[in-house]
Amino acid sequence: MSEVNKSPAFWRSFPIFEEFDKETIAEIAAIATYRKWSPGTVIFQRGDEGNYMIAIFSGRVKLSLITPQGKELAIRHMEPGTILGEMAILDGEPRSADATAVTATEGYVLAKRDLLPIITERPETAETVIRFLCARIRETTERLETMALYDLDSRVARFFLATLKQIHGMELPDRANLQMELSQTEIAAIVGCSRPKMNRAIVSLEEAGAISRKDGIISCHVDRLIRVAEPDEA
């Protein structure tokens, strides 16, 4: 795939840049360097210097941690329209996780030395970045709450709802379809369970009428998913 057009609309498709003015967007586009990574490529590792961030426009990147026992903990999967590596740029600390291309991936690299002056010299741009980071922190807090406080069926239902919100926004339709690129093993790693338990949770959601599966498509009944996701509020 060839390098995409770095138009203002393209850059504003990334939430961190969506409120940037035209001049700032032009500067972002000017410092960006096109890159592509083959499946299985380790883009960076935990402890590496954080001297760039990446805006992904195709493919998928897995963020993960390796325990001292050698077990991998998947933190999240980054898909087109997302960025990764921004925390290390802004706080000056080393990378906090490993990043690995799951599929053939393309994106733009934004070097810290070029990006930081753009952010720090414009108060309105800095405010936009702060709001973006706060949203990320809220999302992480919600994920930790899900892992700690909810049973597995609820965690899987919340995962599907979160994925639907990434596509449709906060106002979800009554019914919506998902074509998941993640395998059950990958979803299991995200919600914190084994693949057999993940499969049982999927079957449980089907029996509750919250989802149905056909030809790789997951049809979601949103109200029923919400009832499973928030059992105390049902």
mmCIF file of C-alpha atoms in Angstrom:
data_model
loop_
_atom_site.group_PDB
_atom_site.id
_atom_site.type_symbol
_atom_site.label_atom_id
_atom_site.label_comp_id
_atom_site.label_asym_id
_atom_site.label_seq_id
_atom_site.Cartn_x
_atom_site.Cartn_y
_atom_site.Cartn_z
ATOM 1 C CA MET A 1 0.000 0.000 0.000
ATOM 2 C CA SER A 2 1.344 3.407 -0.893
ATOM 3 C CA GLU A 3 1.655 6.369 1.419
ATOM 4 C CA VAL A 4 -1.751 7.914 2.061
ATOM 5 C CA ASN A 5 -2.665 11.536 1.518
ATOM 6 C CA LYS A 6 -1.733 13.494 4.656
ATOM 7 C CA SER A 7 -4.695 15.856 4.405
ATOM 8 C CA PRO A 8 -6.145 17.788 7.385
ATOM 9 C CA ALA A 9 -9.117 15.384 7.375
ATOM 10 C CA PHE A 10 -6.748 12.432 7.646
ATOM 11 C CA TRP A 11 -4.917 13.858 10.662
ATOM 12 C CA ARG A 12 -8.123 14.951 12.374
ATOM 13 C CA SER A 13 -9.365 11.351 12.185
ATOM 14 C CA PHE A 14 -6.996 10.720 15.120
ATOM 15 C CA PRO A 15 -8.686 11.927 18.339
ATOM 16 C CA ILE A 16 -5.523 13.556 19.680
ATOM 17 C CA PHE A 17 -5.369 15.851 16.624
ATOM 18 C CA GLU A 18 -9.069 16.435 15.924
ATOM 19 C CA GLU A 19 -9.178 19.920 17.499
ATOM 20 C CA PHE A 20 -5.857 21.157 16.099
ATOM 21 C CA ASP A 21 -6.098 24.236 13.873
ATOM 22 C CA LYS A 22 -5.112 24.166 10.198
ATOM 23 C CA GLU A 23 -1.637 25.570 10.800
ATOM 24 C CA THR A 24 -0.832 23.029 13.493
ATOM 25 C CA ILE A 25 -2.153 20.157 11.370
ATOM 26 C CA ALA A 26 0.123 21.306 8.517
ATOM 27 C CA GLU A 27 3.117 21.223 10.874
ATOM 28 C CA ILE A 28 2.189 17.739 12.098
ATOM 29 C CA ALA A 29 1.946 16.507 8.506
ATOM 30 C CA ALA A 30 5.308 18.065 7.659
ATOM 31 C CA ILE A 31 7.217 16.256 10.433
ATOM 32 C CA ALA A 32 5.562 12.855 9.918
ATOM 33 C CA THR A 33 7.559 10.005 8.385
ATOM 34 C CA TYR A 34 5.794 7.107 6.680
ATOM 35 C CA ARG A 35 6.680 3.600 7.931
ATOM 36 C CA LYS A 36 5.410 0.073 7.523
ATOM 37 C CA TRP A 37 5.986 -3.041 9.648
ATOM 38 C CA SER A 38 5.641 -6.713 8.751
ATOM 39 C CA PRO A 39 3.553 -9.058 10.942
ATOM 40 C CA GLY A 40 5.483 -10.053 14.052
ATOM 41 C CA THR A 41 7.810 -7.044 13.972
ATOM 42 C CA VAL A 42 8.653 -5.707 17.443
ATOM 43 C CA ILE A 43 8.256 -1.954 17.017
ATOM 44 C CA PHE A 44 9.564 -1.099 20.463
ATOM 45 C CA GLN A 45 10.090 -2.813 23.804
ATOM 46 C CA ARG A 46 9.444 -1.949 27.406
ATOM 47 C CA GLY A 47 12.340 0.113 28.727
ATOM 48 C CA ASP A 48 13.279 1.589 25.335
ATOM 49 C CA GLU A 49 13.746 5.326 25.056
ATOM 50 C CA GLY A 50 10.475 7.021 24.094
ATOM 51 C CA ASN A 51 11.654 9.299 21.329
ATOM 52 C CA TYR A 52 8.707 8.987 18.923
ATOM 53 C CA MET A 53 5.032 8.129 18.677
ATOM 54 C CA ILE A 54 3.096 6.448 15.875
ATOM 55 C CA ALA A 55 -0.210 7.260 14.172
ATOM 56 C CA ILE A 56 -1.591 3.999 12.737
ATOM 57 C CA PHE A 57 -3.667 4.075 9.569
ATOM 58 C CA SER A 58 -3.729 0.378 8.625
ATOM 59 C CA GLY A 59 -3.078 -2.918 10.360
ATOM 60 C CA ARG A 60 -2.992 -3.729 14.060
ATOM 61 C CA VAL A 61 -0.403 -3.393 16.844
ATOM 62 C CA LYS A 62 -0.469 -5.281 20.142
ATOM 63 C CA LEU A 63 0.696 -3.645 23.362
ATOM 64 C CA SER A 64 1.764 -6.219 25.930
ATOM 65 C CA LEU A 65 3.844 -6.949 29.012
ATOM 66 C CA ILE A 66 6.003 -10.012 29.647
ATOM 67 C CA THR A 67 5.927 -11.316 33.223
ATOM 68 C CA PRO A 68 9.102 -12.600 34.947
ATOM 69 C CA GLN A 69 7.709 -16.112 34.349
ATOM 70 C CA GLY A 70 7.593 -15.452 30.600
ATOM 71 C CA LYS A 71 3.810 -15.095 30.346
ATOM 72 C CA GLU A 72 2.513 -12.396 28.022
ATOM 73 C CA LEU A 73 -0.215 -10.032 29.210
ATOM 74 C CA ALA A 74 -1.986 -8.248 26.364
ATOM 75 C CA ILE A 75 -2.871 -4.685 27.371
ATOM 76 C CA ARG A 76 -4.685 -3.566 24.252
ATOM 77 C CA HIS A 77 -4.752 -3.817 20.473
ATOM 78 C CA MET A 78 -4.205 -0.579 18.571
ATOM 79 C CA GLU A 79 -6.053 -0.311 15.263
ATOM 80 C CA PRO A 80 -6.302 2.288 12.455
ATOM 81 C CA GLY A 81 -7.117 5.748 13.763
ATOM 82 C CA THR A 82 -5.203 5.268 17.013
ATOM 83 C CA ILE A 83 -1.807 6.418 18.238
ATOM 84 C CA LEU A 84 0.738 4.698 20.426
ATOM 85 C CA GLY A 85 3.875 5.744 22.237
ATOM 86 C CA GLU A 86 2.585 9.170 23.235
ATOM 87 C CA MET A 87 3.088 8.774 26.998
ATOM 88 C CA ALA A 88 6.840 8.262 26.801
ATOM 89 C CA ILE A 89 7.165 11.339 24.589
ATOM 90 C CA LEU A 90 5.306 13.552 27.036
ATOM 91 C CA ASP A 91 6.614 12.346 30.398
ATOM 92 C CA GLY A 92 10.184 11.569 29.341
ATOM 93 C CA GLU A 93 10.062 8.069 30.828
ATOM 94 C CA PRO A 94 11.029 4.818 29.022
ATOM 95 C CA ARG A 95 8.461 2.742 27.136
ATOM 96 C CA SER A 96 6.037 1.048 29.518
ATOM 97 C CA ALA A 97 5.125 -1.905 27.255
ATOM 98 C CA ASP A 98 6.157 -3.887 24.190
ATOM 99 C CA ALA A 99 4.558 -2.988 20.829
ATOM 100 C CA THR A 100 4.338 -5.705 18.168
ATOM 101 C CA ALA A 101 2.739 -5.573 14.717
ATOM 102 C CA VAL A 102 0.067 -8.297 14.630
ATOM 103 C CA THR A 103 -0.692 -7.814 10.938
ATOM 104 C CA ALA A 104 1.013 -5.836 8.180
ATOM 105 C CA THR A 105 0.836 -2.319 9.593
ATOM 106 C CA GLU A 106 1.348 1.180 8.212
ATOM 107 C CA GLY A 107 1.627 4.432 10.066
ATOM 108 C CA TYR A 108 3.376 7.751 10.513
ATOM 109 C CA VAL A 109 6.211 8.260 12.981
ATOM 110 C CA LEU A 110 6.317 11.608 14.806
ATOM 111 C CA ALA A 111 9.688 12.302 16.430
ATOM 112 C CA LYS A 112 9.746 13.762 19.943
ATOM 113 C CA ARG A 113 12.250 16.461 19.003
ATOM 114 C CA ASP A 114 9.859 17.754 16.312
ATOM 115 C CA LEU A 115 6.533 17.158 18.034
ATOM 116 C CA LEU A 116 7.140 18.561 21.520
ATOM 117 C CA PRO A 117 7.750 22.179 20.382
ATOM 118 C CA ILE A 118 4.474 22.091 18.419
ATOM 119 C CA ILE A 119 2.592 21.010 21.543
ATOM 120 C CA THR A 120 4.345 23.089 24.189
ATOM 121 C CA GLU A 121 4.472 26.394 22.330
ATOM 122 C CA ARG A 122 0.693 26.554 21.732
ATOM 123 C CA PRO A 123 -1.506 26.554 24.856
ATOM 124 C CA GLU A 124 -4.633 25.542 22.905
ATOM 125 C CA THR A 125 -2.806 22.554 21.424
ATOM 126 C CA ALA A 126 -1.515 21.529 24.842
ATOM 127 C CA GLU A 127 -5.076 21.681 26.224
ATOM 128 C CA THR A 128 -6.284 19.362 23.457
ATOM 129 C CA VAL A 129 -3.521 16.862 24.242
ATOM 130 C CA ILE A 130 -4.347 17.015 27.968
ATOM 131 C CA ARG A 131 -8.017 16.227 27.247
ATOM 132 C CA PHE A 132 -6.960 13.298 25.081
ATOM 133 C CA LEU A 133 -4.693 11.915 27.806
ATOM 134 C CA CYS A 134 -7.424 12.318 30.424
ATOM 135 C CA ALA A 135 -9.763 10.304 28.203
ATOM 136 C CA ARG A 136 -7.109 7.595 27.954
ATOM 137 C CA ILE A 137 -6.734 7.531 31.736
ATOM 138 C CA ARG A 138 -10.515 7.233 32.185
ATOM 139 C CA GLU A 139 -10.582 4.383 29.680
ATOM 140 C CA THR A 140 -7.771 2.601 31.518
ATOM 141 C CA THR A 141 -9.544 3.087 34.854
ATOM 142 C CA GLU A 142 -12.717 1.588 33.400
ATOM 143 C CA ARG A 143 -10.798 -1.412 32.096
ATOM 144 C CA LEU A 144 -9.178 -1.994 35.491
ATOM 145 C CA GLU A 145 -12.593 -1.726 37.144
ATOM 146 C CA THR A 146 -13.968 -4.264 34.683
ATOM 147 C CA MET A 147 -11.154 -6.723 35.395
ATOM 148 C CA ALA A 148 -11.442 -6.358 39.174
ATOM 149 C CA LEU A 149 -15.165 -6.085 39.812
ATOM 150 C CA TYR A 150 -17.078 -7.955 37.100
ATOM 151 C CA ASP A 151 -17.559 -11.634 36.325
ATOM 152 C CA LEU A 152 -16.353 -12.993 33.000
ATOM 153 C CA ASP A 153 -19.671 -12.726 31.143
ATOM 154 C CA SER A 154 -19.895 -9.072 32.152
ATOM 155 C CA ARG A 155 -16.288 -8.421 31.120
ATOM 156 C CA VAL A 156 -16.840 -9.900 27.667
ATOM 157 C CA ALA A 157 -20.099 -7.967 27.246
ATOM 158 C CA ARG A 158 -18.315 -4.761 28.237
ATOM 159 C CA PHE A 159 -15.563 -5.552 25.725
ATOM 160 C CA PHE A 160 -18.129 -5.832 22.909
ATOM 161 C CA LEU A 161 -19.846 -2.622 24.009
ATOM 162 C CA ALA A 162 -16.525 -0.752 24.141
ATOM 163 C CA THR A 163 -15.698 -1.982 20.630
ATOM 164 C CA LEU A 164 -19.110 -0.835 19.365
ATOM 165 C CA LYS A 165 -18.544 2.610 20.910
ATOM 166 C CA GLN A 166 -15.261 2.921 19.014
ATOM 167 C CA ILE A 167 -17.262 2.449 15.798
ATOM 168 C CA HIS A 168 -20.556 4.224 16.532
ATOM 169 C CA GLY A 169 -19.708 6.659 19.321
ATOM 170 C CA MET A 170 -21.467 6.801 22.676
ATOM 171 C CA GLU A 171 -24.986 6.677 21.173
ATOM 172 C CA LEU A 172 -25.278 3.044 20.151
ATOM 173 C CA PRO A 173 -27.986 1.649 17.835
ATOM 174 C CA ASP A 174 -30.368 -1.012 19.159
ATOM 175 C CA ARG A 175 -28.593 -3.624 17.080
ATOM 176 C CA ALA A 176 -25.168 -3.579 15.470
ATOM 177 C CA ASN A 177 -22.812 -6.002 13.755
ATOM 178 C CA LEU A 178 -19.145 -6.577 14.508
ATOM 179 C CA GLN A 179 -16.597 -8.234 12.276
ATOM 180 C CA MET A 180 -13.859 -8.983 14.765
ATOM 181 C CA GLU A 181 -10.256 -9.139 13.600
ATOM 182 C CA LEU A 182 -9.207 -10.384 17.034
ATOM 183 C CA SER A 183 -9.224 -14.117 17.684
ATOM 184 C CA GLN A 184 -10.894 -15.569 20.773
ATOM 185 C CA THR A 185 -7.415 -16.153 22.201
ATOM 186 C CA GLU A 186 -6.547 -12.464 21.757
ATOM 187 C CA ILE A 187 -9.835 -11.290 23.288
ATOM 188 C CA ALA A 188 -9.297 -13.718 26.176
ATOM 189 C CA ALA A 189 -5.917 -12.115 26.870
ATOM 190 C CA ILE A 190 -7.513 -8.661 26.920
ATOM 191 C CA VAL A 191 -10.338 -9.566 29.323
ATOM 192 C CA GLY A 192 -8.088 -11.729 31.488
ATOM 193 C CA CYS A 193 -9.093 -15.363 31.025
ATOM 194 C CA SER A 194 -8.180 -18.550 29.184
ATOM 195 C CA ARG A 195 -9.482 -19.339 25.700
ATOM 196 C CA PRO A 196 -11.821 -22.151 26.928
ATOM 197 C CA LYS A 197 -13.374 -19.785 29.480
ATOM 198 C CA MET A 198 -13.694 -17.131 26.780
ATOM 199 C CA ASN A 199 -15.538 -19.603 24.562
ATOM 200 C CA ARG A 200 -17.930 -20.465 27.403
ATOM 201 C CA ALA A 201 -18.619 -16.757 27.972
ATOM 202 C CA ILE A 202 -19.420 -16.287 24.268
ATOM 203 C CA VAL A 203 -21.854 -19.209 24.419
ATOM 204 C CA SER A 204 -23.418 -17.722 27.567
ATOM 205 C CA LEU A 205 -23.971 -14.394 25.772
ATOM 206 C CA GLU A 206 -25.565 -16.241 22.866
ATOM 207 C CA GLU A 207 -27.891 -18.096 25.244
ATOM 208 C CA ALA A 208 -28.872 -14.754 26.810
ATOM 209 C CA GLY A 209 -29.758 -13.407 23.357
ATOM 210 C CA ALA A 210 -27.111 -10.681 23.658
ATOM 211 C CA ILE A 211 -25.185 -11.812 20.581
ATOM 212 C CA SER A 212 -25.414 -14.228 17.690
ATOM 213 C CA ARG A 213 -22.699 -15.415 15.308
ATOM 214 C CA LYS A 214 -22.818 -16.224 11.603
ATOM 215 C CA ASP A 215 -20.107 -16.268 8.917
ATOM 216 C CA GLY A 216 -17.619 -14.423 11.131
ATOM 217 C CA ILE A 217 -20.091 -11.641 11.982
ATOM 218 C CA ILE A 218 -21.192 -11.016 15.570
ATOM 219 C CA SER A 219 -24.683 -9.506 15.733
ATOM 220 C CA CYS A 220 -25.090 -7.552 18.960
ATOM 221 C CA HIS A 221 -28.358 -6.841 20.771
ATOM 222 C CA VAL A 222 -27.173 -3.729 22.613
ATOM 223 C CA ASP A 223 -29.791 -3.574 25.401
ATOM 224 C CA ARG A 224 -29.177 -7.207 26.329
ATOM 225 C CA LEU A 225 -25.421 -6.698 26.265
ATOM 226 C CA ILE A 226 -25.849 -3.763 28.626
ATOM 227 C CA ARG A 227 -27.924 -5.889 30.995
ATOM 228 C CA VAL A 228 -25.157 -8.503 31.102
ATOM 229 C CA ALA A 229 -22.445 -5.844 31.372
ATOM 230 C CA GLU A 230 -24.170 -4.081 34.281
ATOM 231 C CA PRO A 231 -26.035 -6.851 36.142
ATOM 232 C CA ASP A 232 -26.661 -4.749 39.278
ATOM 233 C CA GLU A 233 -28.470 -2.129 37.215
ATOM 234 C CA ALA A 234 -30.718 -4.547 35.339
#
